[in-house]
Amino acid sequence: EAGVAQSPRYKIIEKRQSVAFWCNPISGHATLYWYQQILGQGPKLLIQFQNNGVVDDSQLPKDRFSAERLKGVDSTLKIQPAKLEDSAVYLCASSFGVSGANVLTFGAGSRLTVL
Amino acid sequence: DQQVKQNSPSLSVQEGRISILNCDYTNSMFDYFLWYKKYPAEGPTFLISISSIKDKNEDGRFTVFLNKSAKHLSLHIVPSQPGDSAVYFCAAKGARAAGNKLTFGGGTRVLVKP
C-alpha cells in the first residue's frame, strides 16, 4: 500500500511570500488532515476534511492559511503571506474513517523555513 | 489550553532495560489514546492504542496502561532496543461530538544506549 505523499519536502521563503504544499492521501481514505508541527512541540491540527467537506478548521489562521480538497482526493495547503512564526513542518495525514481509535497515517512532512 | 501533556521532554535508557513514557490529559471525554513514534525527517507512525474502557493493552514489547481516575497513561517498552531511539507522541481522540479529533502531546525523546 502506497503511503501518504507530500511535496515539496523542504521550502525556504522570505516573510510575506506565499507557499503551497500538496498532499496525496492513501487510496480510499476519506478523511484527510493537515497538522502543523513547530520544533519541539507536538503536531497541532489545522484542518480536517471528510471527503471534500471541511469537518474542523477551528485552529486554521484563516487570514493567511487556506486549504482545499477538490474531488475528495488530494489536497493543497497555502500560506499567504507567510510570517516568521509559520516556520514548521506541515504534516498531512489520512484515515479510512473516524470510528474506533481513528489511526492516522502520516506523510513525511513538508518543512517550511520563513526568513 | 494543553489538553494532553508529556512532562518529560527526554529519556535515556540502557539497551535491554525498560523505558517508561508518561502522558497526562485533562479532558475526560477522550475515548481513545494512541502512541506514535517519530524518527527524524519522517512522519509519525502509529505504535499502539487503548480504548478508554480498558486499563491495559499489550503488543509485543509495547504495553500501554491507562489510569482514568488519574487521567494518566504510560507506555512501557521492554526490553528497549537501540532502534527504539525516537520521539514518542501521546495522542488522545475526542468523541464523535468533538469531530473525533486527535490532540497530541509535546513528545518525549527517547535515547536507548547500546
Tab-separated table of C-alpha atoms in Angstrom, chain A:
chain	number	residue	atom	x	y	z
A	1	GLU	CA	0.000	0.000	0.000
A	2	ALA	CA	1.451	3.357	-1.023
A	3	GLY	CA	1.786	5.839	1.828
A	4	VAL	CA	0.744	9.469	2.138
A	5	ALA	CA	2.699	11.542	-0.387
A	6	GLN	CA	3.691	15.129	0.308
A	7	SER	CA	5.624	17.739	-1.630
A	8	PRO	CA	7.796	19.671	-1.516
A	9	ARG	CA	9.848	18.150	1.300
A	10	TYR	CA	11.644	21.411	2.012
A	11	LYS	CA	10.862	25.041	1.244
A	12	ILE	CA	12.643	28.254	2.218
A	13	ILE	CA	10.889	31.566	1.612
A	14	GLU	CA	11.085	35.168	2.740
A	15	LYS	CA	8.389	36.566	5.029
A	16	ARG	CA	5.375	37.934	3.189
A	17	GLN	CA	5.892	35.476	0.323
A	18	SER	CA	3.444	32.690	-0.410
A	19	VAL	CA	3.876	28.925	-0.399
A	20	ALA	CA	1.752	25.895	-1.235
A	21	PHE	CA	2.015	22.306	-0.056
A	22	TRP	CA	0.478	19.303	-1.738
A	23	CYS	CA	-0.749	16.032	-0.263
A	24	ASN	CA	-1.998	12.812	-1.805
A	25	PRO	CA	-3.564	10.516	0.810
A	26	ILE	CA	-3.752	6.738	0.870
A	27	SER	CA	-6.216	5.495	-1.736
A	28	GLY	CA	-9.669	5.043	-0.254
A	29	HIS	CA	-9.038	7.181	2.814
A	30	ALA	CA	-11.978	9.540	3.150
A	31	THR	CA	-10.554	11.700	5.922
A	32	LEU	CA	-7.564	13.995	5.386
A	33	TYR	CA	-5.794	16.178	7.938
A	34	TRP	CA	-3.215	18.947	7.888
A	35	TYR	CA	-1.138	19.329	11.046
A	36	GLN	CA	1.467	21.959	11.897
A	37	GLN	CA	4.449	20.823	13.982
A	38	ILE	CA	6.644	23.565	15.367
A	39	LEU	CA	10.098	22.461	16.526
A	40	GLY	CA	9.947	20.901	19.998
A	41	GLN	CA	6.146	20.674	20.043
A	42	GLY	CA	3.566	18.083	19.144
A	43	PRO	CA	1.530	18.245	15.931
A	44	LYS	CA	-1.369	20.698	16.024
A	45	LEU	CA	-4.425	20.143	13.835
A	46	LEU	CA	-5.013	22.903	11.291
A	47	ILE	CA	-7.834	21.422	9.246
A	48	GLN	CA	-9.722	18.152	8.806
A	49	PHE	CA	-11.596	17.122	5.648
A	50	GLN	CA	-14.174	14.372	5.272
A	51	ASN	CA	-14.188	13.663	1.526
A	52	ASN	CA	-14.135	17.225	0.135
A	53	GLY	CA	-16.004	18.855	3.017
A	54	VAL	CA	-14.380	20.633	5.970
A	55	VAL	CA	-15.063	18.987	9.344
A	56	ASP	CA	-12.861	21.154	11.568
A	57	ASP	CA	-10.839	24.257	10.739
A	58	SER	CA	-11.118	25.944	14.125
A	59	GLN	CA	-7.336	26.302	14.513
A	60	LEU	CA	-6.582	27.385	10.952
A	61	PRO	CA	-5.409	31.051	10.798
A	62	LYS	CA	-7.848	31.912	8.055
A	63	ASP	CA	-6.415	35.354	7.391
A	64	ARG	CA	-3.334	33.729	5.868
A	65	PHE	CA	-3.887	29.979	5.569
A	66	SER	CA	-6.232	28.240	3.153
A	67	ALA	CA	-6.746	24.622	2.219
A	68	GLU	CA	-8.818	22.757	-0.285
A	69	ARG	CA	-9.534	19.168	-1.190
A	70	LEU	CA	-11.093	19.161	-4.597
A	71	LYS	CA	-12.681	15.889	-5.749
A	72	GLY	CA	-12.167	14.442	-2.280
A	73	VAL	CA	-8.699	13.058	-3.021
A	74	ASP	CA	-5.550	15.186	-2.919
A	75	SER	CA	-5.275	18.447	-1.052
A	76	THR	CA	-3.302	21.679	-1.041
A	77	LEU	CA	-2.446	23.935	1.896
A	78	LYS	CA	-1.500	27.521	1.101
A	79	ILE	CA	0.059	30.232	3.237
A	80	GLN	CA	-0.117	33.817	2.016
A	81	PRO	CA	1.562	35.954	3.249
A	82	ALA	CA	3.973	33.889	5.357
A	83	LYS	CA	5.218	35.061	8.752
A	84	LEU	CA	8.343	34.028	10.629
A	85	GLU	CA	6.258	32.030	13.105
A	86	ASP	CA	4.953	29.847	10.280
A	87	SER	CA	8.319	28.049	10.205
A	88	ALA	CA	7.342	24.462	10.956
A	89	VAL	CA	6.838	21.029	9.468
A	90	TYR	CA	3.447	20.665	7.796
A	91	LEU	CA	2.219	17.108	8.128
A	92	CYS	CA	-0.553	15.622	6.058
A	93	ALA	CA	-2.336	12.541	7.360
A	94	SER	CA	-5.237	10.405	6.237
A	95	SER	CA	-7.532	7.788	7.729
A	96	PHE	CA	-10.167	5.429	6.381
A	97	GLY	CA	-12.807	6.767	8.719
A	98	VAL	CA	-13.062	8.260	12.170
A	99	SER	CA	-14.506	5.365	14.141
A	100	GLY	CA	-12.619	3.418	16.791
A	101	ALA	CA	-9.128	4.595	17.530
A	102	ASN	CA	-9.032	6.542	14.241
A	103	VAL	CA	-5.446	5.630	13.430
A	104	LEU	CA	-3.915	8.270	11.181
A	105	THR	CA	-1.219	7.537	8.611
A	106	PHE	CA	1.152	10.465	8.211
A	107	GLY	CA	3.263	11.618	5.315
A	108	ALA	CA	6.910	12.561	5.782
A	109	GLY	CA	6.014	16.244	6.038
A	110	SER	CA	6.976	19.490	4.324
A	111	ARG	CA	9.498	21.570	6.243
A	112	LEU	CA	8.979	25.310	5.835
A	113	THR	CA	11.579	27.893	6.809
A	114	VAL	CA	10.492	31.538	6.695
A	115	LEU	CA	13.375	34.049	6.728
